[in-house]
PDB file of C-alpha atoms and ligand atoms in Angstrom:
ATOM      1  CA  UNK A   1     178.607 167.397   9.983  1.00  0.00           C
ATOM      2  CA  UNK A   2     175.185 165.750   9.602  1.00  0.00           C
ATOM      3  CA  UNK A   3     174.681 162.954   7.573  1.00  0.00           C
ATOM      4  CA  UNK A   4     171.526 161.989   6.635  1.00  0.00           C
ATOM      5  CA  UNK A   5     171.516 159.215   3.696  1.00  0.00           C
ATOM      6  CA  UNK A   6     172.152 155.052   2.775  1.00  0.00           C
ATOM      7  CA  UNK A   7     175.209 153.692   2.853  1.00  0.00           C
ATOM      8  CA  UNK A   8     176.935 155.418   0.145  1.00  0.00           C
ATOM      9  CA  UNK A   9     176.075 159.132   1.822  1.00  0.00           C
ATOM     10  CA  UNK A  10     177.444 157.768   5.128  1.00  0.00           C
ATOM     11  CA  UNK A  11     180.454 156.401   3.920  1.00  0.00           C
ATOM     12  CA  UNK A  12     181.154 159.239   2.352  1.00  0.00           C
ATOM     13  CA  UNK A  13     180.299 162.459   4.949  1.00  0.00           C
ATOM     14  CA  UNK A  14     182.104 159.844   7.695  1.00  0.00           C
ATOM     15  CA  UNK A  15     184.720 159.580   5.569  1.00  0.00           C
ATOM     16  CA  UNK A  16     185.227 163.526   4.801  1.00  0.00           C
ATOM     17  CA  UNK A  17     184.869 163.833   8.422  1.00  0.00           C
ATOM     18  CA  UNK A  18     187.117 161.642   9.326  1.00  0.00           C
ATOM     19  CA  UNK A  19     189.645 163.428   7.404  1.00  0.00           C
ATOM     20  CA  UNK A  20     189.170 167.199   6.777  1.00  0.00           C
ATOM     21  CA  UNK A  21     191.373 168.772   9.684  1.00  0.00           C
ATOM     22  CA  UNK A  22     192.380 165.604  10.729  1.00  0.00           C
ATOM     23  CA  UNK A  23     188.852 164.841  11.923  1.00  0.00           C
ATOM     24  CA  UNK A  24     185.787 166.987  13.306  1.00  0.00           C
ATOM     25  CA  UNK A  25     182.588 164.797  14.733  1.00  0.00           C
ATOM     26  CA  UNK A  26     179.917 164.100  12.700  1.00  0.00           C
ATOM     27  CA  UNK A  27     176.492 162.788  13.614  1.00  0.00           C
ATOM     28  CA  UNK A  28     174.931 159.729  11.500  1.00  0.00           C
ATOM     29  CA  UNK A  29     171.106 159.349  10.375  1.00  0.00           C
ATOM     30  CA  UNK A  30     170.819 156.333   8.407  1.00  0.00           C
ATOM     31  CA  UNK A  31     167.966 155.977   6.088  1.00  0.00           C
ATOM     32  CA  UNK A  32     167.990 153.077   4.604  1.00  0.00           C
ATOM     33  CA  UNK A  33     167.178 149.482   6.446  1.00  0.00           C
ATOM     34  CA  UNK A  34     170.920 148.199   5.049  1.00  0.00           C
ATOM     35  CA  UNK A  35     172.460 151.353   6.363  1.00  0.00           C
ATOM     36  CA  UNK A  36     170.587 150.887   9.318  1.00  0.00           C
ATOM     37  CA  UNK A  37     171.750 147.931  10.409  1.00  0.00           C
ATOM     38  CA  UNK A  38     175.095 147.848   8.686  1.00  0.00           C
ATOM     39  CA  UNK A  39     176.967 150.575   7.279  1.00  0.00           C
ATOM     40  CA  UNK A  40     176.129 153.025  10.421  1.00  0.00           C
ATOM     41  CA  UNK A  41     178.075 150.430  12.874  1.00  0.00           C
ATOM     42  CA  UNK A  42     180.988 149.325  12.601  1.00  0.00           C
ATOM     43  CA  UNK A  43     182.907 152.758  11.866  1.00  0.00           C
ATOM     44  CA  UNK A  44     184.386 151.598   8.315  1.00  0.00           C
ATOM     45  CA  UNK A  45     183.856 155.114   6.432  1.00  0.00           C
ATOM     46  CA  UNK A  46     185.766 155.607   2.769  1.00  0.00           C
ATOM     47  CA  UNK A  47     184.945 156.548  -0.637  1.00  0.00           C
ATOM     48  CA  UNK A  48     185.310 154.153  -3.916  1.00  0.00           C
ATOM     49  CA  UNK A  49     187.282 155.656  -6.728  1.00  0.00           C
ATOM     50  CA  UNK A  50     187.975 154.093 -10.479  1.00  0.00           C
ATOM     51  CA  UNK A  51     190.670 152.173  -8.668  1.00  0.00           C
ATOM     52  CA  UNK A  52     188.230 149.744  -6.717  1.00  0.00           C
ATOM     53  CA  UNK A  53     186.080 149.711  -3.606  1.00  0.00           C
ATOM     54  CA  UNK A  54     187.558 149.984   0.230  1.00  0.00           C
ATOM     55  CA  UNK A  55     190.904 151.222  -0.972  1.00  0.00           C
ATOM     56  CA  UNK A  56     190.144 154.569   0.489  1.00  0.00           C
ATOM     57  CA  UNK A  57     189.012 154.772   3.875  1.00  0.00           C
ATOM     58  CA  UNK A  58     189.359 154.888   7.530  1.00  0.00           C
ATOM     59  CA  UNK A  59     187.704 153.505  11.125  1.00  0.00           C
ATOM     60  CA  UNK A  60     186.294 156.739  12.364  1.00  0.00           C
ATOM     61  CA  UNK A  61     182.842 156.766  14.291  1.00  0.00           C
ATOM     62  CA  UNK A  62     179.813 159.338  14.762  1.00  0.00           C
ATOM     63  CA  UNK A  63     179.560 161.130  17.737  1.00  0.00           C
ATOM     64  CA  UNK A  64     175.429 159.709  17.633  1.00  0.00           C
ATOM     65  CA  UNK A  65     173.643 157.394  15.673  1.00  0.00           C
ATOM     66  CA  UNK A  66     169.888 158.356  15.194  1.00  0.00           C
ATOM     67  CA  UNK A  67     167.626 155.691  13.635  1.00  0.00           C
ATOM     68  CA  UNK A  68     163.957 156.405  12.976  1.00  0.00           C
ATOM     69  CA  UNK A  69     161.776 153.645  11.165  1.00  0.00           C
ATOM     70  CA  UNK A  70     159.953 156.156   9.301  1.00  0.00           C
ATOM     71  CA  UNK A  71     162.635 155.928   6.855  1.00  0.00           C
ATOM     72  CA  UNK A  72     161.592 152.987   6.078  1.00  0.00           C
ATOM     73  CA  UNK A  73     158.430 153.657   4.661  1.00  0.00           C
ATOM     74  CA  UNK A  74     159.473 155.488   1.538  1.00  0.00           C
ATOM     75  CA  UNK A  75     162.512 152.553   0.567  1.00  0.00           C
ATOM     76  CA  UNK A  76     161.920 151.303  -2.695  1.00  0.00           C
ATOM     77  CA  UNK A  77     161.259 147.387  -2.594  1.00  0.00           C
ATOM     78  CA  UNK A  78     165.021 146.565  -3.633  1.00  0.00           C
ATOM     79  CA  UNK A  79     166.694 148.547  -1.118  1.00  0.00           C
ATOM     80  CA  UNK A  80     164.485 147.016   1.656  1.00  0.00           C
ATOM     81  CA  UNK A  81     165.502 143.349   0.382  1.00  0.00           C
ATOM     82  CA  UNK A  82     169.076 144.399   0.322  1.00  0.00           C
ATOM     83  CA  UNK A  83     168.594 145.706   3.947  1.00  0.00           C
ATOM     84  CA  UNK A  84     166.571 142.559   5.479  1.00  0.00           C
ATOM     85  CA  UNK A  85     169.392 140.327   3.974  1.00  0.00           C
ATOM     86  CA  UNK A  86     172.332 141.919   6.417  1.00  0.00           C
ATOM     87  CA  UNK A  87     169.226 141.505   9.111  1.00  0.00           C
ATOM     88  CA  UNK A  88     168.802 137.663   8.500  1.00  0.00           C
ATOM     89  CA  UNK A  89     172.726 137.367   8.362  1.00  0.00           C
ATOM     90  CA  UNK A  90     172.827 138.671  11.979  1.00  0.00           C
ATOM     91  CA  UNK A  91     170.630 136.560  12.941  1.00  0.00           C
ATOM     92  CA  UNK A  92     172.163 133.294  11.568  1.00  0.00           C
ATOM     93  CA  UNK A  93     174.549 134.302  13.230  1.00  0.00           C
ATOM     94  CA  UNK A  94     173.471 135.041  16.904  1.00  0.00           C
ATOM     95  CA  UNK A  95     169.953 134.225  17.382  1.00  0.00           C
ATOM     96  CA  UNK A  96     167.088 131.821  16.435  1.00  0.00           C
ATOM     97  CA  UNK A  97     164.853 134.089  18.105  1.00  0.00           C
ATOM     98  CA  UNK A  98     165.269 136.821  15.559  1.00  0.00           C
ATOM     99  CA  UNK A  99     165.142 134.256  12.619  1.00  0.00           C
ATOM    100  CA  UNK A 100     162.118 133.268  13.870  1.00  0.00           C
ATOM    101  CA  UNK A 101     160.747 136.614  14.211  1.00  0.00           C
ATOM    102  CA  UNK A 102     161.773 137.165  10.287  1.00  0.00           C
ATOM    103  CA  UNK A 103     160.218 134.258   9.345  1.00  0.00           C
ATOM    104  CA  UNK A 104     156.851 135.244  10.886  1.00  0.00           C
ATOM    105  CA  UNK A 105     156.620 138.559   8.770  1.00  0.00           C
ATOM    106  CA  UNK A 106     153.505 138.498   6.292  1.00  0.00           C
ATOM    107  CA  UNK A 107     155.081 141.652   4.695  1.00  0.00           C
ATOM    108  CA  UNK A 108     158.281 142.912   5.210  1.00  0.00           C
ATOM    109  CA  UNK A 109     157.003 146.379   6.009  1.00  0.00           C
ATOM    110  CA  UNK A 110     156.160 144.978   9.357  1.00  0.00           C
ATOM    111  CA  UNK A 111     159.551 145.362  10.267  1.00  0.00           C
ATOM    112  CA  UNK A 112     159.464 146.927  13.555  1.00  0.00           C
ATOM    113  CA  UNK A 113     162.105 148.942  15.254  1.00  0.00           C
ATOM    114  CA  UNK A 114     162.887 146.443  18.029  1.00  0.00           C
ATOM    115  CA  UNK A 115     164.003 143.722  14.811  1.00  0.00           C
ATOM    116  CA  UNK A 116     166.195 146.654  13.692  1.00  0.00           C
ATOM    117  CA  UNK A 117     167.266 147.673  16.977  1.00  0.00           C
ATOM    118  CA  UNK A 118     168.542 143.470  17.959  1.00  0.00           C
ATOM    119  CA  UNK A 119     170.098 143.541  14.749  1.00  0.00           C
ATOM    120  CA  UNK A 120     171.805 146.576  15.017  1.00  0.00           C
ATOM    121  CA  UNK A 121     173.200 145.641  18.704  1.00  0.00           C
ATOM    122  CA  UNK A 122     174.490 142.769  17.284  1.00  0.00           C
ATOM    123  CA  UNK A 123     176.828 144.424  14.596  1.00  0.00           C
ATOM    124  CA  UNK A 124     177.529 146.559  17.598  1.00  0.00           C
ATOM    125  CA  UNK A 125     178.337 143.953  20.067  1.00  0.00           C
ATOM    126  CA  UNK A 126     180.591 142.033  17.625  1.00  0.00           C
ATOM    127  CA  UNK A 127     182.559 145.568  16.803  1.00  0.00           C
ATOM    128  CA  UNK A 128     183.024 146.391  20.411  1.00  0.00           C
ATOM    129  CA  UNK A 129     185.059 143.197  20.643  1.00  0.00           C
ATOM    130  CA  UNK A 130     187.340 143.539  17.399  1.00  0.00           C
ATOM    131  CA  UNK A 131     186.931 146.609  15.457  1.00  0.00           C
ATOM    132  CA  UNK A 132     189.978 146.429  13.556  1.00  0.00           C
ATOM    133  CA  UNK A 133     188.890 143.087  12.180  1.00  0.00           C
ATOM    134  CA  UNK A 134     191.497 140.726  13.683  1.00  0.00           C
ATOM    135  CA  UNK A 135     189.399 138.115  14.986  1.00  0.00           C
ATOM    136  CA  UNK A 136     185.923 137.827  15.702  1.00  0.00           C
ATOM    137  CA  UNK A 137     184.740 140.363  13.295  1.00  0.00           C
ATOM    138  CA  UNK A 138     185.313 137.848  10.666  1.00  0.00           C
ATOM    139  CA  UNK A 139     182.005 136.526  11.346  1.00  0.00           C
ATOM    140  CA  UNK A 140     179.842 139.096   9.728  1.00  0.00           C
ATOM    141  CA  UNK A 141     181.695 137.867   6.232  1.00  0.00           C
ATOM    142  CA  UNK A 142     179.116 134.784   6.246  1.00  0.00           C
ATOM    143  CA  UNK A 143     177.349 135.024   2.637  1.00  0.00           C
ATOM    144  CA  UNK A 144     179.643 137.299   1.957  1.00  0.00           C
ATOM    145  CA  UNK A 145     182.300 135.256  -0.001  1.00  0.00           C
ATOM    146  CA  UNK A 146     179.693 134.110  -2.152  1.00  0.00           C
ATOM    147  CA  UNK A 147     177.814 136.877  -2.363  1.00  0.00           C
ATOM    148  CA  UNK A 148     180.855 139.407  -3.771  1.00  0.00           C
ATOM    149  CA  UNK A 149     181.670 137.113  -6.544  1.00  0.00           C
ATOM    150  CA  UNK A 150     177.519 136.720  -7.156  1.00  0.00           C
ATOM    151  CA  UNK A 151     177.339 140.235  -7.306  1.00  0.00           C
ATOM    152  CA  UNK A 152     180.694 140.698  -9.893  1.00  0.00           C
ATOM    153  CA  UNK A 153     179.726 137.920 -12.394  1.00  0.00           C
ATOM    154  CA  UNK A 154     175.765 138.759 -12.052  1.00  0.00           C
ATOM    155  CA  UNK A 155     176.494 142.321 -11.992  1.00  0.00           C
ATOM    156  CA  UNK A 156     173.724 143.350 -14.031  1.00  0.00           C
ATOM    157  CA  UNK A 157     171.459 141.128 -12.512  1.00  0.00           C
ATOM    158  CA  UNK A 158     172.245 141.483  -8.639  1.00  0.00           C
ATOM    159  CA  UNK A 159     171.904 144.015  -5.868  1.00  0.00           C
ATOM    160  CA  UNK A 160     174.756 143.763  -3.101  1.00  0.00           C
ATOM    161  CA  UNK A 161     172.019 142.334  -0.675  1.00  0.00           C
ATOM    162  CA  UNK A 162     170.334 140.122  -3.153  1.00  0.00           C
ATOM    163  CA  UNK A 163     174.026 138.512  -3.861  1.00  0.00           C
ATOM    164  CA  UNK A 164     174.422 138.138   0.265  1.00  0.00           C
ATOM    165  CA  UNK A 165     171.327 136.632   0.056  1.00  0.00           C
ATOM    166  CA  UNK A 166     172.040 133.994  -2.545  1.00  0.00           C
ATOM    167  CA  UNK A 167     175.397 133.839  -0.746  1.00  0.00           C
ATOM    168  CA  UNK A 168     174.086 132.448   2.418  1.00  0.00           C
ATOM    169  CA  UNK A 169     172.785 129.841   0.833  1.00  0.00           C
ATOM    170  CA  UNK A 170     175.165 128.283  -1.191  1.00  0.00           C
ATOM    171  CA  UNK A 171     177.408 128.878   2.216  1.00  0.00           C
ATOM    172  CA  UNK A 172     174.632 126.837   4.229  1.00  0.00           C
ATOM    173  CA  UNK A 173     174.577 124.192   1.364  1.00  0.00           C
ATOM    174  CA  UNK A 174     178.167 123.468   1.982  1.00  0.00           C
ATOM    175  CA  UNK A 175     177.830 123.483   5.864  1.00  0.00           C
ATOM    176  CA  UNK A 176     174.869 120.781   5.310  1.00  0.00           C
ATOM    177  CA  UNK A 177     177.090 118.956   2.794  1.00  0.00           C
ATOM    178  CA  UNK A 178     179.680 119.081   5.379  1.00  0.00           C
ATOM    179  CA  UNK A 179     177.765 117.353   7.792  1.00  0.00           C
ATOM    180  CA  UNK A 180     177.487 120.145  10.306  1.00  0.00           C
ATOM    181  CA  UNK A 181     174.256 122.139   9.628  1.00  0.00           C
ATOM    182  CA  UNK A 182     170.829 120.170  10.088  1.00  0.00           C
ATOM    183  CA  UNK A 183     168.689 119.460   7.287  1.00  0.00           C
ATOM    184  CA  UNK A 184     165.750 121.238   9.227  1.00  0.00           C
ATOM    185  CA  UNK A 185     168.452 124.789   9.599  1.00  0.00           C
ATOM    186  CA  UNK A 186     169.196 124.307   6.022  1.00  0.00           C
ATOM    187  CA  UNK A 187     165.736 124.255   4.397  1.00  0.00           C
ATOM    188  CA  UNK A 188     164.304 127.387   7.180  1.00  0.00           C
ATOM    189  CA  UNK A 189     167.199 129.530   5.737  1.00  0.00           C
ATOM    190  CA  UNK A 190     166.383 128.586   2.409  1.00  0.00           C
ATOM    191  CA  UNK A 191     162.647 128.612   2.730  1.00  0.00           C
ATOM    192  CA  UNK A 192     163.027 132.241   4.466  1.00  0.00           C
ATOM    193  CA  UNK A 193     165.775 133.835   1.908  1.00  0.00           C
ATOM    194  CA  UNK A 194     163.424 132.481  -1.315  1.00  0.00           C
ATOM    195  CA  UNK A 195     160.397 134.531   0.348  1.00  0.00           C
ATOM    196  CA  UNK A 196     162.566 137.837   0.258  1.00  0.00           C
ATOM    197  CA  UNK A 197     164.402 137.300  -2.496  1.00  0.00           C
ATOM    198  CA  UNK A 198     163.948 135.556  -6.205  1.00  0.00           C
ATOM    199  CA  UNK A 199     165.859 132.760  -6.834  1.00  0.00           C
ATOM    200  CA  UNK A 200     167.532 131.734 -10.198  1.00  0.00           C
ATOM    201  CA  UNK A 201     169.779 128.936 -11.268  1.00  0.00           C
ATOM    202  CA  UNK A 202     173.546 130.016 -11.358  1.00  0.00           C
ATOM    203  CA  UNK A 203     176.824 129.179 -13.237  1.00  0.00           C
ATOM    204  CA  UNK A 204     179.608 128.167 -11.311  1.00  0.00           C
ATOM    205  CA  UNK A 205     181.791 128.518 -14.123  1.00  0.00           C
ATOM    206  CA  UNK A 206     180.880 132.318 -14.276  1.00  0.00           C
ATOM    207  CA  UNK A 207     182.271 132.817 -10.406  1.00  0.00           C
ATOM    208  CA  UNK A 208     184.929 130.726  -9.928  1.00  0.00           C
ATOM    209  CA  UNK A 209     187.492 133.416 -11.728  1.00  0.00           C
ATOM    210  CA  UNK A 210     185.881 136.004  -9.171  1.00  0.00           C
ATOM    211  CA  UNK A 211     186.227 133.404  -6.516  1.00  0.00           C
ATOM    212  CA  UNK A 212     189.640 133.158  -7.213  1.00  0.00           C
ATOM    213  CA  UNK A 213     190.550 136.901  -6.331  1.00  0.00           C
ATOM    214  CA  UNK A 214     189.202 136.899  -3.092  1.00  0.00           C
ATOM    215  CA  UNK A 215     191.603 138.511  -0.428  1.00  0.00           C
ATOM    216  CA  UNK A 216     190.766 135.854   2.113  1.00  0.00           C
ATOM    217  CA  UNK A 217     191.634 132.720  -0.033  1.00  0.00           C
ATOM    218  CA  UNK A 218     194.995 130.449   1.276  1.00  0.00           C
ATOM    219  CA  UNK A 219     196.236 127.688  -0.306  1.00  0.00           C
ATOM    220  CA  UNK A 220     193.889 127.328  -3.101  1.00  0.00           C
ATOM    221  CA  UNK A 221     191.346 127.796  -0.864  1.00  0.00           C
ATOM    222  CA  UNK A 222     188.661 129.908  -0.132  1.00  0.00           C
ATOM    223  CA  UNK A 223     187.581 131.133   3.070  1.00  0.00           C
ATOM    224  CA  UNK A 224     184.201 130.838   4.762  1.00  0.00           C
ATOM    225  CA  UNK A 225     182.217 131.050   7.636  1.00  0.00           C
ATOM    226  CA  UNK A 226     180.264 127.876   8.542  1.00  0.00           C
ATOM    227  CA  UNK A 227     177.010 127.912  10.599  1.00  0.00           C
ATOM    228  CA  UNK A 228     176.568 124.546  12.767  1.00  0.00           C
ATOM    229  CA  UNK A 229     172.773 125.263  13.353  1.00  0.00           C
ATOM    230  CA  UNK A 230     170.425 128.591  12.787  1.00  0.00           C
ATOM    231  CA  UNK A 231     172.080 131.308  15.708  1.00  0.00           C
ATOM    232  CA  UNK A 232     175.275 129.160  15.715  1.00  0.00           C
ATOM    233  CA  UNK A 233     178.741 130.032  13.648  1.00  0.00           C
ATOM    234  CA  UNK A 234     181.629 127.085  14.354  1.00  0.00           C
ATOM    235  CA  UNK A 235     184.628 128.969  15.750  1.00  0.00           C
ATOM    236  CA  UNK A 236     187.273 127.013  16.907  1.00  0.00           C
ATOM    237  CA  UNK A 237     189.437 129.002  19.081  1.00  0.00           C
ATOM    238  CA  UNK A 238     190.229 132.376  17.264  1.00  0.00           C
ATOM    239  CA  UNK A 239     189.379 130.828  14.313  1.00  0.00           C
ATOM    240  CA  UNK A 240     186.241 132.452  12.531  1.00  0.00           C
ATOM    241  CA  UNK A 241     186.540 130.870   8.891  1.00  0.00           C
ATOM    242  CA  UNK A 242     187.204 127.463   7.204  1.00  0.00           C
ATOM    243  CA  UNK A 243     188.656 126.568   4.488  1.00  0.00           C
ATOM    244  CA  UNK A 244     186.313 124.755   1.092  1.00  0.00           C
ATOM    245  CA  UNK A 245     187.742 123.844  -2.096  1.00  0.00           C
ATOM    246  CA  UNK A 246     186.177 124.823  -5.253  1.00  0.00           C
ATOM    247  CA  UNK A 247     184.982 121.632  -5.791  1.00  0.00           C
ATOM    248  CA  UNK A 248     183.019 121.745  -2.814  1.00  0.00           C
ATOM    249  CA  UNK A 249     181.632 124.723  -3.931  1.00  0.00           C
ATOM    250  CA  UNK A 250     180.497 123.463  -7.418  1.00  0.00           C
ATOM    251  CA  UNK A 251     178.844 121.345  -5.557  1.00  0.00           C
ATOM    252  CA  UNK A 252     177.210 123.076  -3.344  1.00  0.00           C
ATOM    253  CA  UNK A 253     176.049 125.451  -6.667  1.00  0.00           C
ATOM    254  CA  UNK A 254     174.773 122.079  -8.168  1.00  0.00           C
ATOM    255  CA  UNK A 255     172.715 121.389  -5.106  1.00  0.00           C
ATOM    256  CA  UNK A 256     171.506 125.111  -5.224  1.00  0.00           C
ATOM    257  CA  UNK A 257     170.175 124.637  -8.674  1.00  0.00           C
ATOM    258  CA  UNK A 258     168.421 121.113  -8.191  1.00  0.00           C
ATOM    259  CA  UNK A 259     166.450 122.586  -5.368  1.00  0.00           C
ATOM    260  CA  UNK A 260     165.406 125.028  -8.038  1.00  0.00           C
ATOM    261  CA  UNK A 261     163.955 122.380  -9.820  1.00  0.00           C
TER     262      UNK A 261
HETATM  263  N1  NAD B 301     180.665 151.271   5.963  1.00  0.00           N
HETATM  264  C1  NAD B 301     180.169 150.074   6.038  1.00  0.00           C
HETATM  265  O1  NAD B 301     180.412 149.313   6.980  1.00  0.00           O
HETATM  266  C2  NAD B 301     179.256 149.610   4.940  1.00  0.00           C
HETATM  267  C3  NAD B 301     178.523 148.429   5.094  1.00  0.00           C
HETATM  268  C4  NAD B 301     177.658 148.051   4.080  1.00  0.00           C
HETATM  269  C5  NAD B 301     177.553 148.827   2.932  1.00  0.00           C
HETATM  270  N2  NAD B 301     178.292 149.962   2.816  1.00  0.00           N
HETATM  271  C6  NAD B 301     178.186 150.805   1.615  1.00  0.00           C
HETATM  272  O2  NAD B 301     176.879 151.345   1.585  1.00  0.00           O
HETATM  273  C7  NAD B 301     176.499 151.563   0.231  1.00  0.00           C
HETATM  274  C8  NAD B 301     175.115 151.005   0.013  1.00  0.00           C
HETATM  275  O3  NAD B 301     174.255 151.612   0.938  1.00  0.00           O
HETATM  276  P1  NAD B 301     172.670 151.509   0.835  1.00  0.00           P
HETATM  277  O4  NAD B 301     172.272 150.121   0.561  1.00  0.00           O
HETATM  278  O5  NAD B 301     172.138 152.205   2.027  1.00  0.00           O
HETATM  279  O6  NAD B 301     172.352 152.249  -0.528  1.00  0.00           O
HETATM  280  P2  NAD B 301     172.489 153.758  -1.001  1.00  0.00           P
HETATM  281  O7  NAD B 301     173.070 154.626   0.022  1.00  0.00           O
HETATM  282  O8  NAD B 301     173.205 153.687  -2.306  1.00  0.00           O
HETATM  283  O9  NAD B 301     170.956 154.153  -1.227  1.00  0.00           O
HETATM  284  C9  NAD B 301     170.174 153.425  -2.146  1.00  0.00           C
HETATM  285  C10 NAD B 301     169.134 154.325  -2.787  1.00  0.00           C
HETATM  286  O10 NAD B 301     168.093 154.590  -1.844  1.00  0.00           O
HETATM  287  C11 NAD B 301     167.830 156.009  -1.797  1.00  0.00           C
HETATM  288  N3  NAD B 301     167.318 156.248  -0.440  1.00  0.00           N
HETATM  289  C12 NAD B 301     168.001 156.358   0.715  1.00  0.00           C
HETATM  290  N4  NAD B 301     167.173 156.456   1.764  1.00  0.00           N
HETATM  291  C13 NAD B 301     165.908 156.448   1.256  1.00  0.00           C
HETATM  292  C14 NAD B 301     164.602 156.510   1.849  1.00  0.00           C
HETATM  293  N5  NAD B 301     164.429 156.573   3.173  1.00  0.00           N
HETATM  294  N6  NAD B 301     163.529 156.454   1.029  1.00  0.00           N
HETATM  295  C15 NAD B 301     163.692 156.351  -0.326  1.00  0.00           C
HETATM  296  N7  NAD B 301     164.892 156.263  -0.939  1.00  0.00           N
HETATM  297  C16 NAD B 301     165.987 156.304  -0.150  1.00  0.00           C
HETATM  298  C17 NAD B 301     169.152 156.639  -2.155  1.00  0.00           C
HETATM  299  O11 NAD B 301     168.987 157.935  -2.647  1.00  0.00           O
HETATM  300  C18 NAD B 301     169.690 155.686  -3.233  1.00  0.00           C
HETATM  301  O12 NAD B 301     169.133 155.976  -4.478  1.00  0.00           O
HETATM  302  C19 NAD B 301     177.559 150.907  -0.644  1.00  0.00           C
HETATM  303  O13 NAD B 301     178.387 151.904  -1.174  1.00  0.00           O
HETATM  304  C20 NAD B 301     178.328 150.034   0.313  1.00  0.00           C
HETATM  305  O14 NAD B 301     179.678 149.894  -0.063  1.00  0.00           O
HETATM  306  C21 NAD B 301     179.123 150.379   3.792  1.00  0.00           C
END
């Protein structure tokens, strides 16, 4: 099998692949810049029924992966913010040369295929190490725990990416109010996310019941991954997330809003 599609094309051919006689190989041509960079690595391949999302699925990888940037050029303007928000995660996460490189875009169809390529390596790298998502895989959640109860209670309002985006924020604003993210790191990841994305005041009251569901959360306590400066996660030992209150997190939303003005 060939598939050629976004995320929700590979999930699915991967997924029928994965399954139909107990697996034949399939080869994977991802054509959008979040597919690109996410969905085609990683070898998480399912299909969402009325049930929920991720019930249904397996780990089962392409034979080859084949990426061309001309893709790109046809992606409507939402799809390529959802995309360059998974790009700017990977970054935060491994390298202030690549942030640097996003912030220098005048337009974000500059993109070239060596950003794509870094950022894909790095999905890649982390995978390699923990595909079954035991340990260090836990890392690519950053924004993440924000962003998937942004994206329930602003539903109408929020693409996936757009509620990463926003996600990574309000998880840098509780790093900085945690005293272990710099000022300087905070305001760069804010400056660069309000370029790509547009910004609007939110309602903690609307998450926190959404907040309260999420899989990860011990103890009354949700789970997060902290950034200790731009390229930097803190992991202590084999320990990729920390635990915030929701306090500290209505916090962090009221510091989110002020900055609105
Ligand atoms: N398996 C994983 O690890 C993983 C990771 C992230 C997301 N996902 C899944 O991926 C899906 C989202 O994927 P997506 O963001 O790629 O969106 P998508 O696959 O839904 O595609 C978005 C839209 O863009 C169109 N499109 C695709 N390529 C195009 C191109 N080159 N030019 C113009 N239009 C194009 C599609 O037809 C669709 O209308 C979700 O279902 C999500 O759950 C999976």
């Amino acid at each position: 099998l060939i598939a050629i599609g976004g995320g929700t094309v590979l999930d699915l051919i991967g997924f029928v692949a994965g399954t139909y006689m107990r697996g034949i190989p399939f080869i994977s041509v991802p054509t959008t810049l979040l597919s690109m960079v996410d969905a085609s690595i990683g070898g998480k391949v399912g299909i969402n029924t009325s049930f929920g999302k991720n019930l249904i699925g397996l780990f089962y990888f392409p034979q080859k992966t084949i990426v061309d940037i001309q893709f790109f050029k046809t992606l409507p303007e939402k799809e390529r913010r959802c995309g360059v928000m998974e790009m700017v995660k990977h970054a935060l996460l491994s390298s202030i040369l690549e942030f640097e490189q996003l912030e220098k875009l005048d337009r974000i169809d500059e993109m070239s295929f060596d950003m794509i390529f870094k950022s894909m390596e790095f999905k890649q790298k982390v995978v390699l190490k923990d595909t079954y998502e035991k340990g260090i895989r836990e890392l690519l959640n950053f924004g993440h725990t924000l962003g998937h109860s942004l994206e329930k209670a602003y539903s109408l309002k929020l693409t996936h990416g757009e509620a990463v985006g926003i996600g990574m924020i309000i998880e840098g604003i509780i790093a900085y109010q945690k005293a272990v993210l710099p000022y300087e790191d905070l305001q760069r990841i804010c400056d660069l996310i309000g370029w790509f994305l547009p910004l609007f005041p939110l309602d903690f009251e609307r998450l926190k019941s959404f907040l309260k569901l999420d899989k990860k959360n011990k103890n009354e306590h949700v789970h997060i991954v902290l950034l200790e400066k731009i390229g930097k996660p803190i992991v202590n030992g084999s320990c990729f997330s920390h635990p915030v209150t929701y306090d500290e997190i209505e916090n962090a939303i009221l510091e989110f809003n002020k900055r609105l003005g």
